[in-house]
mmCIF file of C-alpha atoms and ligand atoms in Angstrom:
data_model
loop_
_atom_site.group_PDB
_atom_site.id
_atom_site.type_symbol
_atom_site.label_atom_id
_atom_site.label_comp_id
_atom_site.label_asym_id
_atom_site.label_seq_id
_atom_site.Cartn_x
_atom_site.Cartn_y
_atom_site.Cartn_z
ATOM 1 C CA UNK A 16 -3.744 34.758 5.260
ATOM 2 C CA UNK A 17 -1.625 31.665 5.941
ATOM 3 C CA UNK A 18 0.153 30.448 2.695
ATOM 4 C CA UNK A 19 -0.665 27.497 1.140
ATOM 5 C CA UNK A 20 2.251 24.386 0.773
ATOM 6 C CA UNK A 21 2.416 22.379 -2.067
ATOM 7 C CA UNK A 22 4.651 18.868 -2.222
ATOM 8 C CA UNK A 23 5.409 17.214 -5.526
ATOM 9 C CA UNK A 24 5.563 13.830 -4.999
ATOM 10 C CA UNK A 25 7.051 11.053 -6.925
ATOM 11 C CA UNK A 26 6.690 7.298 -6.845
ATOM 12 C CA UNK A 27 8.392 4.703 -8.833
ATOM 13 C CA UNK A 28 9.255 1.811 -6.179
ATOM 14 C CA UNK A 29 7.299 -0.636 -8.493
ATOM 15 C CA UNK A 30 5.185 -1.036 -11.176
ATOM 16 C CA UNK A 31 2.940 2.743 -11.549
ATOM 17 C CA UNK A 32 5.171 5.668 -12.329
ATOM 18 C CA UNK A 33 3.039 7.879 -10.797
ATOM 19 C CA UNK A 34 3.519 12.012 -10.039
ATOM 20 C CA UNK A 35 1.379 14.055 -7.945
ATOM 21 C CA UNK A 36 1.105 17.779 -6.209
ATOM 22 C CA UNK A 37 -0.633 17.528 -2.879
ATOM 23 C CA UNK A 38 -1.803 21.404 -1.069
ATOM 24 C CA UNK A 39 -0.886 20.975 2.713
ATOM 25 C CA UNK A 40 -0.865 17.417 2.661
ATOM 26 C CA UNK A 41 -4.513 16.829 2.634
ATOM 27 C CA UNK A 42 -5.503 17.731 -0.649
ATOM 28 C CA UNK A 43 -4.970 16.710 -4.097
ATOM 29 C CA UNK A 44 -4.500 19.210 -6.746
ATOM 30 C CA UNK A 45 -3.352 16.535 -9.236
ATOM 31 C CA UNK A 46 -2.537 12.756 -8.995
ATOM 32 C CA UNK A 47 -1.356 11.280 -12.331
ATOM 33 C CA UNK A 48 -0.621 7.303 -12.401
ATOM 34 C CA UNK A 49 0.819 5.197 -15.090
ATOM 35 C CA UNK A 50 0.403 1.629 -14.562
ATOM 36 C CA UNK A 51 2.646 -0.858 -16.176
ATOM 37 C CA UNK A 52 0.170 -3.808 -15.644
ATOM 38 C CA UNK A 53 -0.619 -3.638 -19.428
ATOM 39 C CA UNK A 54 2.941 -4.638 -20.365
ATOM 40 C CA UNK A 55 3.785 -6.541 -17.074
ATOM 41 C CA UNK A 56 0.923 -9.168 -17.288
ATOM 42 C CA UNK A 57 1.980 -11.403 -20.057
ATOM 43 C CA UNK A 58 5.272 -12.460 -17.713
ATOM 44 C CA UNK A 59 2.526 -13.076 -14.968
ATOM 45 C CA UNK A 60 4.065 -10.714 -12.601
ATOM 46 C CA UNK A 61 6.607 -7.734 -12.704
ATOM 47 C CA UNK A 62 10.283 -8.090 -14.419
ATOM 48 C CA UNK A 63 12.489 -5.596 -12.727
ATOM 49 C CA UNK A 64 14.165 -4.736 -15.626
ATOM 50 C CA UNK A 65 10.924 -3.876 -17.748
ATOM 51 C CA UNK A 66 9.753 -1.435 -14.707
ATOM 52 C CA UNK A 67 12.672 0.330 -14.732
ATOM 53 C CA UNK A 68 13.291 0.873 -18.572
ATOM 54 C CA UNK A 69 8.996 1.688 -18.603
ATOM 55 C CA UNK A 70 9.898 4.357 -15.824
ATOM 56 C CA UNK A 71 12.812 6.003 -17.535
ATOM 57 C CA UNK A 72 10.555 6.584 -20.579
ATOM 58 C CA UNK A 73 7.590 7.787 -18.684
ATOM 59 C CA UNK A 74 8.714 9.801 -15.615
ATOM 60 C CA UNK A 75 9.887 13.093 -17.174
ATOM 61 C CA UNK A 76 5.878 12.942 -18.578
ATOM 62 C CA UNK A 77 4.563 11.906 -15.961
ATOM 63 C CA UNK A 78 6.121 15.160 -14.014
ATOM 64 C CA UNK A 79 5.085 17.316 -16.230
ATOM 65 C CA UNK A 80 1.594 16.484 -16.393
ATOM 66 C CA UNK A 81 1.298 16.396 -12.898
ATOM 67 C CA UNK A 82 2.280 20.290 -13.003
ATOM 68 C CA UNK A 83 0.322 20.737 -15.837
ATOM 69 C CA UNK A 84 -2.534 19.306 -14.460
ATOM 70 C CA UNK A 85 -1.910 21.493 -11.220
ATOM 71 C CA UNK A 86 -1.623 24.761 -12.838
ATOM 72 C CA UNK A 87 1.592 25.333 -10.778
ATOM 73 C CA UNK A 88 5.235 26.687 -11.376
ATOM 74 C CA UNK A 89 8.062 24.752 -9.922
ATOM 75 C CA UNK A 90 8.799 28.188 -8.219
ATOM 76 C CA UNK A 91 5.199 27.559 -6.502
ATOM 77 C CA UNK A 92 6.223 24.078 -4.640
ATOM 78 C CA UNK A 93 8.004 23.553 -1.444
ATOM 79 C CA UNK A 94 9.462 20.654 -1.800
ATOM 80 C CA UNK A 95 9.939 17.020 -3.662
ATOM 81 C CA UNK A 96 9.135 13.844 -2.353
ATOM 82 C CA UNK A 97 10.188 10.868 -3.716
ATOM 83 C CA UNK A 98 9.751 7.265 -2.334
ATOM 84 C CA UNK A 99 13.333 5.930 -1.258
ATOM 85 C CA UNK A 100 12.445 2.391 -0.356
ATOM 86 C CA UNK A 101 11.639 -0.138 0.046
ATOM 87 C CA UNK A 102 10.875 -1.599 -3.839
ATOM 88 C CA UNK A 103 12.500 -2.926 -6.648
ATOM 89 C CA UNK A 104 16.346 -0.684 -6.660
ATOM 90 C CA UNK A 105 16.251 -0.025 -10.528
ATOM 91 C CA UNK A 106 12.501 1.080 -10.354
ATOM 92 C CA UNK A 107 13.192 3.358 -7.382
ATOM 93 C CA UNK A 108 16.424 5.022 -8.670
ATOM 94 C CA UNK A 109 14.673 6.619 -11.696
ATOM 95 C CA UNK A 110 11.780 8.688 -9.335
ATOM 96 C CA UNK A 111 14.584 8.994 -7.061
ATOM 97 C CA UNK A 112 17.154 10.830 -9.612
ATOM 98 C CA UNK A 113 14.272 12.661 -11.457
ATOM 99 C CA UNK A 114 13.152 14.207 -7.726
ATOM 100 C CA UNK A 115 16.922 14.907 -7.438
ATOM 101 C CA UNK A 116 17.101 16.616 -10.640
ATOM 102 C CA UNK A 117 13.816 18.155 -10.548
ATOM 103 C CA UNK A 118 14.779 19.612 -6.440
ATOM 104 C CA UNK A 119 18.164 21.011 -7.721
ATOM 105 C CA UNK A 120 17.192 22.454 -11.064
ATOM 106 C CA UNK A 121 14.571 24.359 -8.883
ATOM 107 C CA UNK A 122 16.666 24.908 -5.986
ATOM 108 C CA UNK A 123 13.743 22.730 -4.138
ATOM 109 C CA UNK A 124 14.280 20.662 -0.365
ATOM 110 C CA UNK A 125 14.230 16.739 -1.310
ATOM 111 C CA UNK A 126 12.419 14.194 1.015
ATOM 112 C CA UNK A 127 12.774 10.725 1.061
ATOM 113 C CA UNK A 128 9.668 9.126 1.963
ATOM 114 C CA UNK A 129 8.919 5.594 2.817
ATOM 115 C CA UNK A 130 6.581 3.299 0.835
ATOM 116 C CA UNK A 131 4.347 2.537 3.547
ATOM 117 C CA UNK A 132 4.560 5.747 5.145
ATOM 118 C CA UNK A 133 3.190 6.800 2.119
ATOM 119 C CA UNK A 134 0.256 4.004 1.524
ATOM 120 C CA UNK A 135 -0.659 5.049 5.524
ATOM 121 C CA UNK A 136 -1.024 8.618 4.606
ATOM 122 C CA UNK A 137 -3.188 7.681 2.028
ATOM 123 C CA UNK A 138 -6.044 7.807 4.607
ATOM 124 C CA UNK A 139 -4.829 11.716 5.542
ATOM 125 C CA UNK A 140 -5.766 12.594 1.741
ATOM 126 C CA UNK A 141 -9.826 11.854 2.948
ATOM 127 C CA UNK A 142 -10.156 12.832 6.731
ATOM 128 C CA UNK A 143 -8.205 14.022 9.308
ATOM 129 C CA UNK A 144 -5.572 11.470 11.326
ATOM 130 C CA UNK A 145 -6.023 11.345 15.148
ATOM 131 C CA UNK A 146 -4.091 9.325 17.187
ATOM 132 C CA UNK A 147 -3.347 7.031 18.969
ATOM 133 C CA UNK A 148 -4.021 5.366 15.582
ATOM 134 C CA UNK A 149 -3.542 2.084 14.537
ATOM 135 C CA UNK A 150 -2.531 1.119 10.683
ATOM 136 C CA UNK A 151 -2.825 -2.060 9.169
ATOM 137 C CA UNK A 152 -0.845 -2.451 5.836
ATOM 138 C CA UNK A 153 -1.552 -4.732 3.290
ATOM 139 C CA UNK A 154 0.051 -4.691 0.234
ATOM 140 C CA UNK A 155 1.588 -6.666 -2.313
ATOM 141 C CA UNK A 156 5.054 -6.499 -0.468
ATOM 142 C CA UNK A 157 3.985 -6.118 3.713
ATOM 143 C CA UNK A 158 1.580 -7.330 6.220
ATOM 144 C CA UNK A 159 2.567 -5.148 8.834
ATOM 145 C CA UNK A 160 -0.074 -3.786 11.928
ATOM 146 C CA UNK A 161 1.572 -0.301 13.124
ATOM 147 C CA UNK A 162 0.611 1.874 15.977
ATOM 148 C CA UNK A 163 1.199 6.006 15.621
ATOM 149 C CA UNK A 164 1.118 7.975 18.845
ATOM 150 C CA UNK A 165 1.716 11.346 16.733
ATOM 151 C CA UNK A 166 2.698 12.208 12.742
ATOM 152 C CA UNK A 167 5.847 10.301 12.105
ATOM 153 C CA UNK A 168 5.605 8.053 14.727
ATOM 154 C CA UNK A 169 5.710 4.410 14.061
ATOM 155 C CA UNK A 170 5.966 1.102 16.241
ATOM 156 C CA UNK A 171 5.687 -2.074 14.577
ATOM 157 C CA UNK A 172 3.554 -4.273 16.180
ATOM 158 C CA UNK A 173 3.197 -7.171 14.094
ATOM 159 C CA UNK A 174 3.816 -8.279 10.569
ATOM 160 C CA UNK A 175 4.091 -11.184 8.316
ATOM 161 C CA UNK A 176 6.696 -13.796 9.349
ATOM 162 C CA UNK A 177 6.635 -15.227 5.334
ATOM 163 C CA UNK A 178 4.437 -14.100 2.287
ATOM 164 C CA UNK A 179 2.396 -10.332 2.300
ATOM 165 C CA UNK A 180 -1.286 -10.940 1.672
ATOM 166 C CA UNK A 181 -0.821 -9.380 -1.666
ATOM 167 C CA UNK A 182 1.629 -11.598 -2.302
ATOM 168 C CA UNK A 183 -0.530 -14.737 -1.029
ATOM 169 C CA UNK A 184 -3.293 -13.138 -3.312
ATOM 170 C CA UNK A 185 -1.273 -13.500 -6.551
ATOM 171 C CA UNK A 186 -0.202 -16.844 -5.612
ATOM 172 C CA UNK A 187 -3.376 -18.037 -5.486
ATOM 173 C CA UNK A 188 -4.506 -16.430 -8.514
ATOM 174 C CA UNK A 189 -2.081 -17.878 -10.556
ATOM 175 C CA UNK A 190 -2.955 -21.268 -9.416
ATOM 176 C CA UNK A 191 -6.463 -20.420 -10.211
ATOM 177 C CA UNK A 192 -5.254 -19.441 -13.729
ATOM 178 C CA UNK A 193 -6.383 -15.888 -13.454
ATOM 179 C CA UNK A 194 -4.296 -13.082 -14.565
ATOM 180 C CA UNK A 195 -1.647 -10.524 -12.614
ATOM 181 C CA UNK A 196 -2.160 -9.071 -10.344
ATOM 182 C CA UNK A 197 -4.716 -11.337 -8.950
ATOM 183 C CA UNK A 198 -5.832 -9.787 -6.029
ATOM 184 C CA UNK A 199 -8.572 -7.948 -7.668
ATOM 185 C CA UNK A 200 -9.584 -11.218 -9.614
ATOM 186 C CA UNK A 201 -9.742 -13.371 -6.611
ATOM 187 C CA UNK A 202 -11.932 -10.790 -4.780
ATOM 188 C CA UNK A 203 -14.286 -10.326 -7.501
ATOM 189 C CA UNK A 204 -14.243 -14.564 -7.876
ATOM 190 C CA UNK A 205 -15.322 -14.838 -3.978
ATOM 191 C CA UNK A 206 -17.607 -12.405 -3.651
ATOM 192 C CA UNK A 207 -19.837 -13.928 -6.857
ATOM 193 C CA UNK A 208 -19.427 -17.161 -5.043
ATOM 194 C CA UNK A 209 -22.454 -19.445 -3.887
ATOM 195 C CA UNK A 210 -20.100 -21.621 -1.102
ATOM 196 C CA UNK A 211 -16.634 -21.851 -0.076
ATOM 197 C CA UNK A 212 -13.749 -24.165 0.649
ATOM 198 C CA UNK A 213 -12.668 -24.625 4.408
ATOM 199 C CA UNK A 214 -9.053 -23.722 4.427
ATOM 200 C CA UNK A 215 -6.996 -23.167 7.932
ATOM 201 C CA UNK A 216 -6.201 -20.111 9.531
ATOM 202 C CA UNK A 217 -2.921 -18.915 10.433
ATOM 203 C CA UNK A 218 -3.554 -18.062 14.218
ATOM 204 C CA UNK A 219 0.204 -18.215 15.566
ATOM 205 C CA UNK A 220 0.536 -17.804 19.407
ATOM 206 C CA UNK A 221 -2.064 -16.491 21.027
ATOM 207 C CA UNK A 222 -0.807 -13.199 21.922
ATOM 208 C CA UNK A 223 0.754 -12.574 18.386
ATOM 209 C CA UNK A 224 -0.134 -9.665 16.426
ATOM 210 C CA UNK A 225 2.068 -11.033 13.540
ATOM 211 C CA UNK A 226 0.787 -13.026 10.419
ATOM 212 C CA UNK A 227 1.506 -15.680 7.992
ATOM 213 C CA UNK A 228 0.265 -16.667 4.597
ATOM 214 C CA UNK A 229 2.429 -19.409 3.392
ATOM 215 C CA UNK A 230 0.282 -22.188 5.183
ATOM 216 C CA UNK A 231 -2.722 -21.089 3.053
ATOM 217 C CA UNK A 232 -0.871 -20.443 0.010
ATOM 218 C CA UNK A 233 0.223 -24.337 0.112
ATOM 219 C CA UNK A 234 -3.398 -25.046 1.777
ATOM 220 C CA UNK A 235 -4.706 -24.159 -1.799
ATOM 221 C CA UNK A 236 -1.843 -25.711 -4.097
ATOM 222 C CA UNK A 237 -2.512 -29.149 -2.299
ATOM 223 C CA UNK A 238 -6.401 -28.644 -2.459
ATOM 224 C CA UNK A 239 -6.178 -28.452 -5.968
ATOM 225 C CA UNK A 240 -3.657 -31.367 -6.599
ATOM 226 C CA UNK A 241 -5.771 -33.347 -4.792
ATOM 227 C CA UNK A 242 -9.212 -32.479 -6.531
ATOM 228 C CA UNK A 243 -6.969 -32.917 -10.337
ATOM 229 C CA UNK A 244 -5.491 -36.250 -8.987
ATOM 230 C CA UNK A 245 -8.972 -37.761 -8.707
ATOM 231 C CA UNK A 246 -9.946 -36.600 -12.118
ATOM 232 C CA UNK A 247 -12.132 -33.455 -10.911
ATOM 233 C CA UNK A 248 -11.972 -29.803 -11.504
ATOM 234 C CA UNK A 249 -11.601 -27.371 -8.845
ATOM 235 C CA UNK A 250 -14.376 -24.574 -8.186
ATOM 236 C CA UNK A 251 -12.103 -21.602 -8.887
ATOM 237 C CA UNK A 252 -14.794 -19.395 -6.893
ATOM 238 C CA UNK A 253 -15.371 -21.855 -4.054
ATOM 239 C CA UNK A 254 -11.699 -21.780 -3.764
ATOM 240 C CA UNK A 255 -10.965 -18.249 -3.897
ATOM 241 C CA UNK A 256 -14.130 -17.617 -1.416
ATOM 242 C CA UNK A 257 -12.317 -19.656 1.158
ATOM 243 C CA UNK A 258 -9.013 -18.553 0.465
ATOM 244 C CA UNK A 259 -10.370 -14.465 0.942
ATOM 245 C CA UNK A 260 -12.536 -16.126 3.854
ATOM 246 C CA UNK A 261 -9.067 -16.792 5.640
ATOM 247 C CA UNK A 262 -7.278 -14.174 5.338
ATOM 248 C CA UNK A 263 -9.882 -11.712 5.924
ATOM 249 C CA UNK A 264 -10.723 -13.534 9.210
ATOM 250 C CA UNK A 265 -7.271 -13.292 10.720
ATOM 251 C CA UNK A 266 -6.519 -9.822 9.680
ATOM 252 C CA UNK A 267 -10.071 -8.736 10.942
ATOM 253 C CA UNK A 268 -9.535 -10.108 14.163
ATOM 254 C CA UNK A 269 -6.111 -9.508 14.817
ATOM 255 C CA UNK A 270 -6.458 -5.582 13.708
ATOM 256 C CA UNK A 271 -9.406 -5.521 16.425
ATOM 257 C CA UNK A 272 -7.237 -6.994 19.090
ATOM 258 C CA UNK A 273 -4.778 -4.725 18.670
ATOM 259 C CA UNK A 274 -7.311 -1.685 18.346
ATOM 260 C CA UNK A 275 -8.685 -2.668 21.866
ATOM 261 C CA UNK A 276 -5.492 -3.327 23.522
ATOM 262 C CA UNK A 277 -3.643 -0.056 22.376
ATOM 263 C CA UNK A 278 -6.910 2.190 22.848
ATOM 264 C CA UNK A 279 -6.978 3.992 19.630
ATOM 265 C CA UNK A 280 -8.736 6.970 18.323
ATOM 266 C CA UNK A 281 -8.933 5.476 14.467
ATOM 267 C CA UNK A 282 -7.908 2.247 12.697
ATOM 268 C CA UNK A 283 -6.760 3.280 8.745
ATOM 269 C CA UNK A 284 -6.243 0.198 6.437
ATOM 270 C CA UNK A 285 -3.696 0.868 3.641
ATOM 271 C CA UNK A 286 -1.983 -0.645 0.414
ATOM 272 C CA UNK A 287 -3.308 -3.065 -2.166
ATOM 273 C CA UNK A 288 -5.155 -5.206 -0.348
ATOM 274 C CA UNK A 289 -7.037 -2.529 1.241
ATOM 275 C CA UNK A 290 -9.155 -2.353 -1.703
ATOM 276 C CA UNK A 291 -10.383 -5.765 -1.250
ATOM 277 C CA UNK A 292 -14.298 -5.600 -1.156
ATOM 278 C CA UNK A 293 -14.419 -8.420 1.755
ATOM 279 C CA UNK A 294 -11.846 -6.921 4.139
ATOM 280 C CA UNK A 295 -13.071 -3.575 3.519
ATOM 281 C CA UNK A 296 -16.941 -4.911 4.670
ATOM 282 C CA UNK A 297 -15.335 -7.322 7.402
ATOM 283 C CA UNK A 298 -13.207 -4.426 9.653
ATOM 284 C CA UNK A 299 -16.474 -2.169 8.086
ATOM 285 C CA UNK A 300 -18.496 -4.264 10.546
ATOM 286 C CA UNK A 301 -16.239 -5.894 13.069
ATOM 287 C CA UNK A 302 -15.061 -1.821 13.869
ATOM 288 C CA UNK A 303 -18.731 -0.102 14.022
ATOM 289 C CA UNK A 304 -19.220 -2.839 16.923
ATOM 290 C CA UNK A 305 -15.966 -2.258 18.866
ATOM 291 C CA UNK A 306 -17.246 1.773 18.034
ATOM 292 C CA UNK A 307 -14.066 2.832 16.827
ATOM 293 C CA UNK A 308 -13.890 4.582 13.810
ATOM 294 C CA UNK A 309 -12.404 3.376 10.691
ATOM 295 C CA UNK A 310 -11.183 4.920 7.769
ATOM 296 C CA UNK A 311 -9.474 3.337 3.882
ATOM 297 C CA UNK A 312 -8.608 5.111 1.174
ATOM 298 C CA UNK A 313 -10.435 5.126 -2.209
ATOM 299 C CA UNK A 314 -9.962 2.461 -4.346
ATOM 300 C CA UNK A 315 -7.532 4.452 -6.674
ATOM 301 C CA UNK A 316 -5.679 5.557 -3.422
ATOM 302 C CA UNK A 317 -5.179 2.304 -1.737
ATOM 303 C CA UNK A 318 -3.305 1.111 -5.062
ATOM 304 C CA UNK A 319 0.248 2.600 -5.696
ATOM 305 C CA UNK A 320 0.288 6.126 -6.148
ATOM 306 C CA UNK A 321 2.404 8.997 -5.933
ATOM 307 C CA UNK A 322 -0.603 11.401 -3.971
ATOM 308 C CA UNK A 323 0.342 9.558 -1.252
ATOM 309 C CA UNK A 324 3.690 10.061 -1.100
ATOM 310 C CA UNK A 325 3.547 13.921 -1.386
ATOM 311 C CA UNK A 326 1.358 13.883 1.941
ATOM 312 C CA UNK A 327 3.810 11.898 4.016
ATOM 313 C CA UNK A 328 6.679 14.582 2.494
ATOM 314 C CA UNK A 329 4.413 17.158 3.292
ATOM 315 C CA UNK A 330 4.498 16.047 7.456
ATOM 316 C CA UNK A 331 7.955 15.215 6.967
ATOM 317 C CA UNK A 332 8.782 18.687 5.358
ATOM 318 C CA UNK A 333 7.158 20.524 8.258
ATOM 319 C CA UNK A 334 8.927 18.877 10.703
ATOM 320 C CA UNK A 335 12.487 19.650 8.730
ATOM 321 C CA UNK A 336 13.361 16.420 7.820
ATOM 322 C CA UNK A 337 15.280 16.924 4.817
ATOM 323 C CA UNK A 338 17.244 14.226 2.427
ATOM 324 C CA UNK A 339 20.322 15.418 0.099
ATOM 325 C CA UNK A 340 21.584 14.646 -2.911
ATOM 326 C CA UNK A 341 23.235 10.928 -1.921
ATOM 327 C CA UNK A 342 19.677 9.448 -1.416
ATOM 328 C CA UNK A 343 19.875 5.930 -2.654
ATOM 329 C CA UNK A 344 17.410 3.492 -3.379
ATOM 330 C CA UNK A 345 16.513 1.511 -0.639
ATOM 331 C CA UNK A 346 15.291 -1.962 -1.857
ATOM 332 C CA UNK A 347 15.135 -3.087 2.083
ATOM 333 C CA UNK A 348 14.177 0.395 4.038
ATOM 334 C CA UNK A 349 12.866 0.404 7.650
ATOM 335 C CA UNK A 350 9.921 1.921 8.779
ATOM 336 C CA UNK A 351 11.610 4.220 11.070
ATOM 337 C CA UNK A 352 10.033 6.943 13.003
ATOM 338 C CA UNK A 353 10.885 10.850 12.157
ATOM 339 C CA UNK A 354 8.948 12.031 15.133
ATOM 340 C CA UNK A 355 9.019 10.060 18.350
HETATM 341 O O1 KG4 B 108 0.206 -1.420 -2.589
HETATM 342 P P1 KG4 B 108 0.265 -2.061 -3.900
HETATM 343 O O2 KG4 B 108 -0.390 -1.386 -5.073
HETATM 344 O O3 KG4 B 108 1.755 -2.323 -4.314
HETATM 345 C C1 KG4 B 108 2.714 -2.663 -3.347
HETATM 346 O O4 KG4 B 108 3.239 -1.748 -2.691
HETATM 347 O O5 KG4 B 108 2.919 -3.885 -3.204
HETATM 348 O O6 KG4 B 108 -0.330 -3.545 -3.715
HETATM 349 C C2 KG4 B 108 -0.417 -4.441 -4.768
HETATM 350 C C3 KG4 B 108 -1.060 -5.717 -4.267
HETATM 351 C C4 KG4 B 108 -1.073 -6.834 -5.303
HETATM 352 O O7 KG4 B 108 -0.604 -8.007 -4.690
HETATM 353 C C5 KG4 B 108 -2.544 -6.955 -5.682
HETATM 354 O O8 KG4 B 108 -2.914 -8.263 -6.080
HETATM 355 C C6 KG4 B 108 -3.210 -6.552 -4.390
HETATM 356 O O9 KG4 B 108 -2.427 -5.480 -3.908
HETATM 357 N N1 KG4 B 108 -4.605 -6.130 -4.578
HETATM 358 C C7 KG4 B 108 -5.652 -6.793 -4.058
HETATM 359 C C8 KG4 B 108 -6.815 -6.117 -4.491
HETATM 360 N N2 KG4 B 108 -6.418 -5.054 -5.271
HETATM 361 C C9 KG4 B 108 -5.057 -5.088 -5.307
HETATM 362 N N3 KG4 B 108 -5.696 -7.873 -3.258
HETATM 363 C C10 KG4 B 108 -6.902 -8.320 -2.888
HETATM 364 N N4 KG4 B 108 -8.063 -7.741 -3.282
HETATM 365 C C11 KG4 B 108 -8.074 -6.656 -4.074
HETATM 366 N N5 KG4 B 108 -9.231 -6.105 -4.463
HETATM 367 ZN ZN1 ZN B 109 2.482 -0.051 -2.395
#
């Protein structure tokens, strides 16, 4: 009978301190997140300083439990995978030197797994991946459209040239007044909406698969001046409606573009904004009449987690990439390729 693999991953790159044993990279045995949004909210956003002193206290815990939760011995993993980059460098060192201490206590292989990698093989913890694929990544730090010929391989084809969607998402929200993270919020404030606000889209050249938020982000700031400088009141759901109207256009069309021109087999959303209710129902729709298939993660799985990060180990792990014991946080990591 062929053995089963387990991967303890970690995950610590921002603001969830998050542990999790995955069974041959598809399947969760247990998946235990700790958000920090509780204590990070009242600053409107997350202090660097806070998420790492929040992770020291919670990480050894947080390990355990996932292990607990598992029924599993150390002796019964193959490996630890821990998210090197890219994310805030305090946050990241704590998962990183509790997966090194945890791997050579228990004489365990450490992997050193990329963020995104991670948020894209989200989608591998609910269906099979089958590629050509293509990936679009939305998440409070990238806006990134990635093809994958095979596991592990990567080729950027387009990203943001200024703010991440997430990013443009809590923008807005805090000019709406609402509370971090506002992503969340904002979708919940459009889709209640009765009408919308007609702000521009951020086209670039025609051929460009790359993005750009900052137009919109200043789009909204200056609607709102204007409305408060003739004594009125903005329509916070009118406003995020056409806010979540923009960026949901562009990324729907541009992700279908690409999915034509490189002939995929699947397109997988993944990070944050991947839970948002009106992107999920836009590529939903725009997909089903292009007829390829296409796949996001749960709700729970699109957010930070560390699930995700054990699967991406896991493909990592089989094809011997292995990291040693001078693994550094990597506030600025590539998305390199470990198969080509
Ligand atoms: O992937 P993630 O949890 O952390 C990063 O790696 O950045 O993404 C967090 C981002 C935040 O900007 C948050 O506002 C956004 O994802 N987000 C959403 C929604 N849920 C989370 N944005 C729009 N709509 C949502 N429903
Ligand atoms: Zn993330």
């Amino acid at each position: 009978m062929k053995k089963d693999h387990y991967i303890l991953g970690i995950e610590t790159s921002c603001d969830e301190t998050a542990a999790s044993v995955v069974k041959n990279g598809t399947e969760i045995v247990s998946n235990i997140v700790l958000s920090q949004i509780q204590q990070q909210k009242q600053y409107g956003g997350v202090v660097p300083e806070i998420a790492s002193r929040l992770h020291v206290e919670q990480i050894t815990r947080v390990i355990e439990e996932a292990l607990l939760e598992a029924e599993l011995v150390p002796s019964d993993l193959e490996a630890v995978a821990v998210t090197e980059g890219p994310g805030l460098v305090g946050a990241l060192l704590i998962g990183i030197n509790a997966a090194k201490a945890f791997a050579f206590a228990n004489q365990l292989p450490l992997i050193g797994v990329h963020h995104i990698a991670g948020h894209i093989y989200a989608n591998q913890l609910l269906h099979p991946m089958e590629f050509p694929l293509l990936a679009l990544i939305v998440s409070g730090g990238h806006t990134e459209l990635v093809v994958m010929k095979s596991h592990g391989s990567f080729e950027l084809i387009g990203e943001t040239r200024d703010d991440a969607a997430g990013e443009a998402y809590d923008k807005v929200a805090r000019v709406l007044g609402l509370q971090y993270p506002g992503g969340p919020h904002v979708d919940r404030l459009a889709l209640e909406s009765d009408g919308s606000v007609e702000f521009p889209r951020a086209w670039l050249e025609s051929d460009s698969y790359d993005f750009s938020f900052s137009g919109l982000k200043s789009a909204v700031i200056n609607y709102k001046h204007n409305v408060v400088q003739k004594g009125g009141e903005i329509n916070p759901q009118h406003v995020a409606a056409g806010f979540q109207e923009s960026v949901v256009e562009v990324l729907t069309a541009k992700t279908v573009r690409a999915a034509r021109e490189f002939e995929v087999k699947q397109v997988i959303a993944a990070g944050g904004v991947a839970a948002n209710k009106g992107l999920r129902s836009s590529l939903t729709e725009a997909l089903e009449i292009e007829n390829i298939p296409f796949y996001v993660p749960t709700i729970a799985l699109c957010t930070d987690n560390a699930a995700m990060i054990a699967s991406a180990g896991y493909e990592m792990w089989k094809s011997g990439v292995r990291s040693d014991s001078t693994m550094n946080g990597r506030p600025g990591m590539e998305l390199n390729s470990w198969n080509e």
